[in-house]
Amino acid sequence: MPATLVTAEKTKSSGLDKSVEKCFGKFSSGQQQLFGLCRVIMRRRKIVVLDEATANVDLETDKLVQEVIRKEFRDCTVLTIAHRLETIMNSDRIIVMDKGTIAEVGTPQELLAKDGMFAQLVKTSEF
């Protein structure tokens, strides 16, 4: 469901009070992802699942979003599904998947020390 700004006064049709739903298609994929993240922050959930939440934003925006996630969700359990190494490097634990099965589990430091799949990804990336 597209994001909708909730207002006390439903009659206004401009500015911040305008429903985002009507013009959501005019936003880029990255902007839509940022709206979704804002909705999650406002709802204050204890468990948050982010599935490629920053896949359609540039690396600079991804870095800013990761800072917001660390601050806003510091008391939450956050499960992040991502392909960008930058997105997960500050995670407490990482699960590396290979062909639908768990290949490795550990902190970023543990996985780098193992010299396994995760370490190889880091070595071969431009990270």
Short mmCIF file of N, CA, C and O in Angstrom, two decimals:
data_model
loop_
_atom_site.label_atom_id
_atom_site.label_comp_id
_atom_site.label_asym_id
_atom_site.label_seq_id
_atom_site.Cartn_x
_atom_site.Cartn_y
_atom_site.Cartn_z
N MET A 1 0.84 -1.18 0.00
CA MET A 1 0.00 0.00 0.00
C MET A 1 0.88 1.23 0.00
O MET A 1 1.80 1.33 0.80
N PRO A 2 0.62 2.19 -0.84
CA PRO A 2 1.43 3.40 -0.89
C PRO A 2 1.33 4.20 0.40
O PRO A 2 0.35 4.13 1.11
N ALA A 3 2.36 4.99 0.68
CA ALA A 3 2.38 5.81 1.88
C ALA A 3 1.32 6.89 1.80
O ALA A 3 1.07 7.44 0.75
N THR A 4 0.69 7.19 2.91
CA THR A 4 -0.29 8.25 2.99
C THR A 4 0.01 9.06 4.23
O THR A 4 0.17 8.50 5.31
N LEU A 5 0.10 10.37 4.09
CA LEU A 5 0.28 11.22 5.25
C LEU A 5 -1.06 11.37 5.93
O LEU A 5 -2.06 11.71 5.30
N VAL A 6 -1.11 11.12 7.23
CA VAL A 6 -2.34 11.21 7.98
C VAL A 6 -2.44 12.61 8.57
O VAL A 6 -1.50 13.10 9.18
N THR A 7 -3.57 13.26 8.39
CA THR A 7 -3.76 14.60 8.90
C THR A 7 -5.05 14.69 9.68
O THR A 7 -5.97 13.89 9.50
N ALA A 8 -5.12 15.67 10.56
CA ALA A 8 -6.34 15.89 11.33
C ALA A 8 -7.41 16.53 10.46
O ALA A 8 -8.59 16.34 10.66
N GLU A 9 -6.98 17.27 9.46
CA GLU A 9 -7.92 17.97 8.59
C GLU A 9 -7.84 17.37 7.20
O GLU A 9 -6.90 17.59 6.46
N LYS A 10 -8.84 16.60 6.81
CA LYS A 10 -8.83 15.88 5.54
C LYS A 10 -9.21 16.76 4.35
O LYS A 10 -9.07 16.35 3.22
N THR A 11 -9.68 17.97 4.58
CA THR A 11 -10.16 18.79 3.48
C THR A 11 -9.04 19.51 2.73
O THR A 11 -9.23 19.92 1.60
N LYS A 12 -7.89 19.66 3.32
CA LYS A 12 -6.79 20.34 2.62
C LYS A 12 -6.28 19.47 1.49
O LYS A 12 -6.21 18.26 1.61
N SER A 13 -5.88 20.09 0.40
CA SER A 13 -5.42 19.31 -0.74
C SER A 13 -4.07 19.79 -1.27
O SER A 13 -3.74 19.54 -2.41
N SER A 14 -3.34 20.51 -0.45
CA SER A 14 -2.02 20.95 -0.90
C SER A 14 -1.04 20.93 0.26
O SER A 14 -1.41 20.74 1.40
N GLY A 15 0.23 21.13 -0.06
CA GLY A 15 1.25 21.13 0.97
C GLY A 15 1.45 19.77 1.59
O GLY A 15 1.21 18.74 0.97
N LEU A 16 1.88 19.76 2.84
CA LEU A 16 2.14 18.51 3.53
C LEU A 16 0.89 17.72 3.85
O LEU A 16 0.95 16.54 4.13
N ASP A 17 -0.26 18.38 3.81
CA ASP A 17 -1.51 17.70 4.12
C ASP A 17 -2.09 16.93 2.95
O ASP A 17 -3.07 16.23 3.09
N LYS A 18 -1.50 17.05 1.79
CA LYS A 18 -2.00 16.35 0.61
C LYS A 18 -1.67 14.85 0.73
O LYS A 18 -0.58 14.48 1.13
N SER A 19 -2.57 14.02 0.35
CA SER A 19 -2.34 12.58 0.37
C SER A 19 -1.24 12.22 -0.62
O SER A 19 -1.28 12.61 -1.78
N VAL A 20 -0.26 11.49 -0.15
CA VAL A 20 0.84 11.06 -1.01
C VAL A 20 0.36 9.98 -1.98
O VAL A 20 0.87 9.85 -3.08
N GLU A 21 -0.66 9.26 -1.58
CA GLU A 21 -1.16 8.14 -2.38
C GLU A 21 -1.52 8.56 -3.81
O GLU A 21 -1.24 7.85 -4.76
N LYS A 22 -2.11 9.72 -3.96
CA LYS A 22 -2.57 10.18 -5.27
C LYS A 22 -1.43 10.48 -6.23
O LYS A 22 -1.59 10.39 -7.44
N CYS A 23 -0.27 10.87 -5.71
CA CYS A 23 0.83 11.24 -6.59
C CYS A 23 2.07 10.38 -6.34
O CYS A 23 3.17 10.73 -6.73
N PHE A 24 1.88 9.22 -5.69
CA PHE A 24 3.02 8.37 -5.32
C PHE A 24 3.82 7.92 -6.53
O PHE A 24 5.03 7.81 -6.48
N GLY A 25 3.17 7.70 -7.66
CA GLY A 25 3.85 7.26 -8.87
C GLY A 25 4.79 8.29 -9.44
O GLY A 25 5.65 7.98 -10.26
N LYS A 26 4.66 9.52 -9.01
CA LYS A 26 5.53 10.58 -9.49
C LYS A 26 6.88 10.59 -8.79
O LYS A 26 7.80 11.26 -9.23
N PHE A 27 7.00 9.85 -7.70
CA PHE A 27 8.25 9.77 -6.96
C PHE A 27 9.13 8.67 -7.53
O PHE A 27 8.63 7.64 -8.00
N SER A 28 10.43 8.85 -7.47
CA SER A 28 11.35 7.81 -7.92
C SER A 28 11.27 6.62 -6.96
O SER A 28 10.74 6.74 -5.85
N SER A 29 11.83 5.50 -7.35
CA SER A 29 11.86 4.31 -6.48
C SER A 29 12.58 4.61 -5.19
O SER A 29 12.16 4.19 -4.11
N GLY A 30 13.67 5.34 -5.29
CA GLY A 30 14.43 5.71 -4.09
C GLY A 30 13.62 6.59 -3.15
O GLY A 30 13.64 6.39 -1.93
N GLN A 31 12.88 7.54 -3.70
CA GLN A 31 12.03 8.40 -2.87
C GLN A 31 10.93 7.59 -2.22
O GLN A 31 10.60 7.80 -1.05
N GLN A 32 10.36 6.64 -2.95
CA GLN A 32 9.33 5.78 -2.38
C GLN A 32 9.90 4.95 -1.22
O GLN A 32 9.24 4.77 -0.19
N GLN A 33 11.15 4.48 -1.37
CA GLN A 33 11.78 3.72 -0.30
C GLN A 33 11.96 4.59 0.94
O GLN A 33 11.76 4.14 2.06
N LEU A 34 12.36 5.84 0.74
CA LEU A 34 12.55 6.75 1.87
C LEU A 34 11.23 7.05 2.57
O LEU A 34 11.18 7.13 3.80
N PHE A 35 10.13 7.19 1.81
CA PHE A 35 8.80 7.36 2.41
C PHE A 35 8.48 6.14 3.28
O PHE A 35 7.97 6.28 4.39
N GLY A 36 8.74 4.97 2.75
CA GLY A 36 8.46 3.75 3.51
C GLY A 36 9.24 3.70 4.81
O GLY A 36 8.70 3.32 5.86
N LEU A 37 10.50 4.08 4.76
CA LEU A 37 11.33 4.09 5.97
C LEU A 37 10.77 5.10 6.98
O LEU A 37 10.72 4.81 8.18
N CYS A 38 10.34 6.25 6.51
CA CYS A 38 9.75 7.26 7.41
C CYS A 38 8.51 6.71 8.10
O CYS A 38 8.30 6.93 9.30
N ARG A 39 7.70 5.97 7.35
CA ARG A 39 6.49 5.38 7.94
C ARG A 39 6.86 4.40 9.05
O ARG A 39 6.22 4.36 10.10
N VAL A 40 7.90 3.61 8.83
CA VAL A 40 8.34 2.65 9.84
C VAL A 40 8.83 3.38 11.09
O VAL A 40 8.52 2.99 12.21
N ILE A 41 9.59 4.46 10.90
CA ILE A 41 10.09 5.23 12.04
C ILE A 41 8.92 5.80 12.84
O ILE A 41 8.92 5.75 14.07
N MET A 42 7.92 6.33 12.16
CA MET A 42 6.78 6.94 12.86
C MET A 42 5.95 5.91 13.62
O MET A 42 5.35 6.22 14.64
N ARG A 43 5.93 4.68 13.15
CA ARG A 43 5.11 3.64 13.81
C ARG A 43 5.78 3.04 15.03
O ARG A 43 5.15 2.35 15.81
N ARG A 44 7.07 3.25 15.21
CA ARG A 44 7.80 2.79 16.40
C ARG A 44 7.61 1.31 16.70
O ARG A 44 7.18 0.92 17.78
N ARG A 45 7.95 0.47 15.76
CA ARG A 45 7.86 -0.98 15.94
C ARG A 45 9.10 -1.49 16.70
O ARG A 45 10.16 -0.89 16.66
N LYS A 46 8.95 -2.63 17.37
CA LYS A 46 10.07 -3.24 18.08
C LYS A 46 10.87 -4.19 17.18
O LYS A 46 12.03 -4.46 17.44
N ILE A 47 10.22 -4.71 16.15
CA ILE A 47 10.90 -5.56 15.17
C ILE A 47 10.69 -4.93 13.80
O ILE A 47 9.56 -4.65 13.41
N VAL A 48 11.79 -4.70 13.10
CA VAL A 48 11.73 -4.04 11.80
C VAL A 48 12.44 -4.93 10.78
O VAL A 48 13.56 -5.38 11.02
N VAL A 49 11.79 -5.20 9.66
CA VAL A 49 12.40 -5.96 8.58
C VAL A 49 12.57 -5.02 7.40
O VAL A 49 11.61 -4.44 6.91
N LEU A 50 13.82 -4.85 6.97
CA LEU A 50 14.14 -3.97 5.85
C LEU A 50 14.63 -4.84 4.70
O LEU A 50 15.72 -5.41 4.76
N ASP A 51 13.83 -4.96 3.67
CA ASP A 51 14.18 -5.78 2.52
C ASP A 51 14.64 -4.85 1.39
O ASP A 51 13.83 -4.21 0.74
N GLU A 52 15.95 -4.79 1.20
CA GLU A 52 16.53 -3.92 0.16
C GLU A 52 16.00 -2.50 0.30
O GLU A 52 15.67 -1.84 -0.69
N ALA A 53 15.97 -2.00 1.53
CA ALA A 53 15.38 -0.70 1.83
C ALA A 53 16.10 0.47 1.17
O ALA A 53 15.52 1.54 0.99
N THR A 54 17.35 0.29 0.81
CA THR A 54 18.11 1.39 0.19
C THR A 54 18.66 1.00 -1.18
O THR A 54 19.58 1.64 -1.67
N ALA A 55 18.09 0.00 -1.79
CA ALA A 55 18.60 -0.49 -3.08
C ALA A 55 18.51 0.56 -4.18
O ALA A 55 19.34 0.55 -5.10
N ASN A 56 17.56 1.46 -4.09
CA ASN A 56 17.35 2.43 -5.16
C ASN A 56 17.80 3.84 -4.79
O ASN A 56 17.34 4.81 -5.38
N VAL A 57 18.69 3.94 -3.81
CA VAL A 57 19.26 5.24 -3.48
C VAL A 57 20.77 5.17 -3.69
O VAL A 57 21.38 4.10 -3.69
N ASP A 58 21.38 6.34 -3.84
CA ASP A 58 22.83 6.38 -4.06
C ASP A 58 23.57 6.04 -2.76
O ASP A 58 22.97 5.99 -1.69
N LEU A 59 24.87 5.80 -2.86
CA LEU A 59 25.65 5.36 -1.70
C LEU A 59 25.69 6.41 -0.59
O LEU A 59 25.68 6.06 0.60
N GLU A 60 25.71 7.68 -0.95
CA GLU A 60 25.73 8.75 0.06
C GLU A 60 24.42 8.74 0.86
O GLU A 60 24.43 8.84 2.09
N THR A 61 23.30 8.60 0.17
CA THR A 61 22.00 8.54 0.84
C THR A 61 21.91 7.27 1.67
O THR A 61 21.39 7.29 2.79
N ASP A 62 22.43 6.15 1.15
CA ASP A 62 22.45 4.89 1.90
C ASP A 62 23.18 5.09 3.22
O ASP A 62 22.70 4.66 4.27
N LYS A 63 24.31 5.75 3.19
CA LYS A 63 25.09 5.99 4.41
C LYS A 63 24.28 6.81 5.41
O LYS A 63 24.25 6.48 6.61
N LEU A 64 23.59 7.84 4.95
CA LEU A 64 22.75 8.66 5.83
C LEU A 64 21.60 7.84 6.40
O LEU A 64 21.28 7.93 7.59
N VAL A 65 20.98 7.02 5.56
CA VAL A 65 19.88 6.17 6.01
C VAL A 65 20.36 5.19 7.07
O VAL A 65 19.68 4.96 8.08
N GLN A 66 21.54 4.62 6.89
CA GLN A 66 22.09 3.68 7.88
C GLN A 66 22.31 4.36 9.22
O GLN A 66 22.07 3.77 10.28
N GLU A 67 22.75 5.62 9.20
CA GLU A 67 22.92 6.38 10.44
C GLU A 67 21.57 6.59 11.13
O GLU A 67 21.45 6.43 12.35
N VAL A 68 20.54 6.91 10.34
CA VAL A 68 19.19 7.10 10.90
C VAL A 68 18.68 5.79 11.47
O VAL A 68 18.11 5.76 12.57
N ILE A 69 18.90 4.70 10.76
CA ILE A 69 18.45 3.39 11.23
C ILE A 69 19.11 3.05 12.57
O ILE A 69 18.46 2.61 13.51
N ARG A 70 20.43 3.25 12.66
CA ARG A 70 21.14 2.96 13.92
C ARG A 70 20.60 3.81 15.07
O ARG A 70 20.46 3.33 16.19
N LYS A 71 20.27 5.08 14.79
CA LYS A 71 19.77 5.97 15.84
C LYS A 71 18.31 5.66 16.20
O LYS A 71 17.99 5.47 17.36
N GLU A 72 17.45 5.61 15.20
CA GLU A 72 16.01 5.47 15.43
C GLU A 72 15.60 4.07 15.88
O GLU A 72 14.59 3.90 16.55
N PHE A 73 16.37 3.06 15.50
CA PHE A 73 16.01 1.68 15.82
C PHE A 73 16.99 1.05 16.80
O PHE A 73 17.12 -0.16 16.87
N ARG A 74 17.68 1.86 17.59
CA ARG A 74 18.70 1.33 18.50
C ARG A 74 18.12 0.37 19.54
O ARG A 74 18.81 -0.50 20.04
N ASP A 75 16.85 0.52 19.87
CA ASP A 75 16.20 -0.36 20.85
C ASP A 75 15.33 -1.41 20.18
O ASP A 75 14.46 -2.00 20.82
N CYS A 76 15.54 -1.64 18.89
CA CYS A 76 14.71 -2.57 18.12
C CYS A 76 15.56 -3.71 17.56
O CYS A 76 16.78 -3.60 17.46
N THR A 77 14.88 -4.75 17.19
CA THR A 77 15.52 -5.82 16.42
C THR A 77 15.31 -5.46 14.95
O THR A 77 14.18 -5.30 14.50
N VAL A 78 16.41 -5.31 14.23
CA VAL A 78 16.34 -4.93 12.82
C VAL A 78 16.92 -6.06 11.98
O VAL A 78 18.08 -6.44 12.16
N LEU A 79 16.11 -6.61 11.09
CA LEU A 79 16.56 -7.62 10.14
C LEU A 79 16.71 -6.92 8.80
O LEU A 79 15.75 -6.37 8.27
N THR A 80 17.92 -6.92 8.27
CA THR A 80 18.19 -6.21 7.02
C THR A 80 18.55 -7.20 5.94
O THR A 80 19.49 -7.98 6.10
N ILE A 81 17.82 -7.17 4.85
CA ILE A 81 18.13 -7.98 3.68
C ILE A 81 18.75 -7.01 2.68
O ILE A 81 18.11 -6.03 2.30
N ALA A 82 20.00 -7.27 2.30
CA ALA A 82 20.69 -6.32 1.43
C ALA A 82 21.79 -7.01 0.64
O ALA A 82 22.32 -8.04 1.06
N HIS A 83 22.10 -6.43 -0.50
CA HIS A 83 23.22 -6.91 -1.31
C HIS A 83 24.43 -6.00 -1.17
O HIS A 83 25.54 -6.41 -1.44
N ARG A 84 24.20 -4.76 -0.79
CA ARG A 84 25.31 -3.82 -0.61
C ARG A 84 26.04 -4.11 0.69
O ARG A 84 25.44 -4.10 1.77
N LEU A 85 27.33 -4.31 0.61
CA LEU A 85 28.11 -4.57 1.81
C LEU A 85 28.09 -3.37 2.75
O LEU A 85 28.07 -3.53 3.97
N GLU A 86 28.08 -2.17 2.20
CA GLU A 86 28.05 -0.96 3.00
C GLU A 86 26.83 -0.92 3.91
O GLU A 86 26.87 -0.39 5.02
N THR A 87 25.75 -1.50 3.43
CA THR A 87 24.49 -1.50 4.16
C THR A 87 24.54 -2.37 5.40
O THR A 87 23.90 -2.08 6.40
N ILE A 88 25.33 -3.43 5.38
CA ILE A 88 25.31 -4.39 6.49
C ILE A 88 26.57 -4.42 7.34
O ILE A 88 26.61 -5.10 8.36
N MET A 89 27.59 -3.67 6.98
CA MET A 89 28.87 -3.77 7.69
C MET A 89 28.81 -3.36 9.16
O MET A 89 29.63 -3.79 9.95
N ASN A 90 27.85 -2.56 9.56
CA ASN A 90 27.72 -2.16 10.97
C ASN A 90 26.69 -3.00 11.72
O ASN A 90 26.30 -2.64 12.83
N SER A 91 26.28 -4.09 11.12
CA SER A 91 25.31 -4.98 11.77
C SER A 91 25.95 -5.75 12.90
O SER A 91 27.17 -5.99 12.91
N ASP A 92 25.14 -6.15 13.88
CA ASP A 92 25.65 -6.97 14.99
C ASP A 92 26.01 -8.36 14.52
O ASP A 92 27.01 -8.92 14.94
N ARG A 93 25.16 -8.92 13.65
CA ARG A 93 25.38 -10.26 13.11
C ARG A 93 24.96 -10.28 11.66
O ARG A 93 24.02 -9.61 11.27
N ILE A 94 25.64 -11.11 10.90
CA ILE A 94 25.34 -11.24 9.47
C ILE A 94 25.10 -12.71 9.17
O ILE A 94 25.82 -13.59 9.66
N ILE A 95 24.08 -12.96 8.36
CA ILE A 95 23.83 -14.31 7.85
C ILE A 95 24.10 -14.25 6.36
O ILE A 95 23.45 -13.49 5.63
N VAL A 96 25.05 -15.05 5.90
CA VAL A 96 25.36 -15.12 4.48
C VAL A 96 24.59 -16.29 3.89
O VAL A 96 24.70 -17.41 4.39
N MET A 97 23.81 -16.01 2.87
CA MET A 97 23.02 -17.05 2.22
C MET A 97 23.67 -17.45 0.90
O MET A 97 24.22 -16.61 0.19
N ASP A 98 23.59 -18.75 0.59
CA ASP A 98 24.10 -19.26 -0.68
C ASP A 98 23.11 -20.30 -1.20
O ASP A 98 22.89 -21.32 -0.56
N LYS A 99 22.50 -19.99 -2.33
CA LYS A 99 21.52 -20.88 -2.96
C LYS A 99 20.41 -21.30 -2.00
O LYS A 99 20.00 -22.45 -1.93
N GLY A 100 19.93 -20.33 -1.20
CA GLY A 100 18.80 -20.57 -0.31
C GLY A 100 19.14 -21.20 1.02
O GLY A 100 18.24 -21.49 1.81
N THR A 101 20.40 -21.44 1.31
CA THR A 101 20.78 -22.01 2.60
C THR A 101 21.78 -21.09 3.31
O THR A 101 22.49 -20.31 2.68
N ILE A 102 21.84 -21.23 4.62
CA ILE A 102 22.77 -20.42 5.40
C ILE A 102 24.17 -20.96 5.21
O ILE A 102 24.45 -22.13 5.47
N ALA A 103 25.07 -20.10 4.75
CA ALA A 103 26.45 -20.48 4.52
C ALA A 103 27.36 -20.06 5.67
O ALA A 103 28.28 -20.79 6.04
N GLU A 104 27.10 -18.88 6.23
CA GLU A 104 27.92 -18.36 7.33
C GLU A 104 27.07 -17.48 8.23
O GLU A 104 26.15 -16.83 7.77
N VAL A 105 27.44 -17.45 9.52
CA VAL A 105 26.78 -16.57 10.49
C VAL A 105 27.85 -16.04 11.43
O VAL A 105 28.73 -16.77 11.87
N GLY A 106 27.77 -14.74 11.72
CA GLY A 106 28.71 -14.16 12.68
C GLY A 106 28.72 -12.64 12.59
O GLY A 106 28.01 -12.04 11.79
N THR A 107 29.56 -12.05 13.41
CA THR A 107 29.75 -10.60 13.33
C THR A 107 30.57 -10.31 12.08
O THR A 107 31.25 -11.22 11.56
N PRO A 108 30.56 -9.09 11.60
CA PRO A 108 31.40 -8.79 10.43
C PRO A 108 32.87 -9.14 10.68
O PRO A 108 33.53 -9.72 9.81
N GLN A 109 33.35 -8.86 11.87
CA GLN A 109 34.75 -9.16 12.19
C GLN A 109 35.04 -10.66 12.18
O GLN A 109 36.06 -11.11 11.67
N GLU A 110 34.12 -11.45 12.75
CA GLU A 110 34.29 -12.90 12.75
C GLU A 110 34.30 -13.46 11.34
O GLU A 110 35.13 -14.32 11.00
N LEU A 111 33.37 -12.96 10.52
CA LEU A 111 33.29 -13.47 9.15
C LEU A 111 34.50 -13.05 8.31
O LEU A 111 34.96 -13.83 7.48
N LEU A 112 35.02 -11.88 8.55
CA LEU A 112 36.23 -11.45 7.83
C LEU A 112 37.42 -12.31 8.24
O LEU A 112 38.25 -12.67 7.40
N ALA A 113 37.49 -12.66 9.51
CA ALA A 113 38.61 -13.48 10.02
C ALA A 113 38.55 -14.91 9.50
O ALA A 113 39.59 -15.56 9.34
N LYS A 114 37.34 -15.42 9.21
CA LYS A 114 37.16 -16.78 8.71
C LYS A 114 37.72 -16.96 7.30
O LYS A 114 38.00 -18.06 6.88
N ASP A 115 37.77 -15.88 6.56
CA ASP A 115 38.19 -15.91 5.16
C ASP A 115 37.28 -16.81 4.32
O ASP A 115 37.73 -17.51 3.42
N GLY A 116 36.00 -16.76 4.62
CA GLY A 116 35.01 -17.54 3.88
C GLY A 116 34.33 -16.71 2.80
O GLY A 116 34.93 -15.79 2.23
N MET A 117 33.07 -17.02 2.53
CA MET A 117 32.32 -16.34 1.47
C MET A 117 32.21 -14.84 1.70
O MET A 117 32.41 -14.04 0.79
N PHE A 118 31.89 -14.45 2.92
CA PHE A 118 31.74 -13.03 3.22
C PHE A 118 33.06 -12.30 3.02
O PHE A 118 33.10 -11.23 2.38
N ALA A 119 34.12 -12.86 3.53
CA ALA A 119 35.44 -12.23 3.38
C ALA A 119 35.82 -12.10 1.90
O ALA A 119 36.38 -11.08 1.48
N GLN A 120 35.48 -13.10 1.12
CA GLN A 120 35.77 -13.04 -0.31
C GLN A 120 34.96 -11.95 -1.00
O GLN A 120 35.47 -11.25 -1.89
N LEU A 121 33.70 -11.80 -0.60
CA LEU A 121 32.88 -10.72 -1.15
C LEU A 121 33.48 -9.36 -0.85
O LEU A 121 33.54 -8.49 -1.70
N VAL A 122 33.94 -9.19 0.37
CA VAL A 122 34.53 -7.90 0.79
C VAL A 122 35.82 -7.66 -0.01
O VAL A 122 36.06 -6.56 -0.51
N LYS A 123 36.64 -8.69 -0.17
CA LYS A 123 37.91 -8.55 -0.89
C LYS A 123 37.70 -8.20 -2.36
O LYS A 123 38.48 -7.43 -2.93
N THR A 124 36.68 -8.77 -2.96
CA THR A 124 36.47 -8.56 -4.40
C THR A 124 35.60 -7.35 -4.72
O THR A 124 35.44 -7.00 -5.87
N SER A 125 35.04 -6.73 -3.68
CA SER A 125 34.19 -5.56 -3.93
C SER A 125 35.03 -4.29 -3.88
O SER A 125 36.20 -4.31 -3.51
N GLU A 126 34.40 -3.21 -4.26
CA GLU A 126 35.06 -1.90 -4.21
C GLU A 126 34.80 -1.25 -2.86
O GLU A 126 34.93 -0.04 -2.73
N PHE A 127 34.44 -2.02 -1.89
CA PHE A 127 34.08 -1.53 -0.56
C PHE A 127 35.27 -0.94 0.13
O PHE A 127 36.31 -1.10 0.24
#
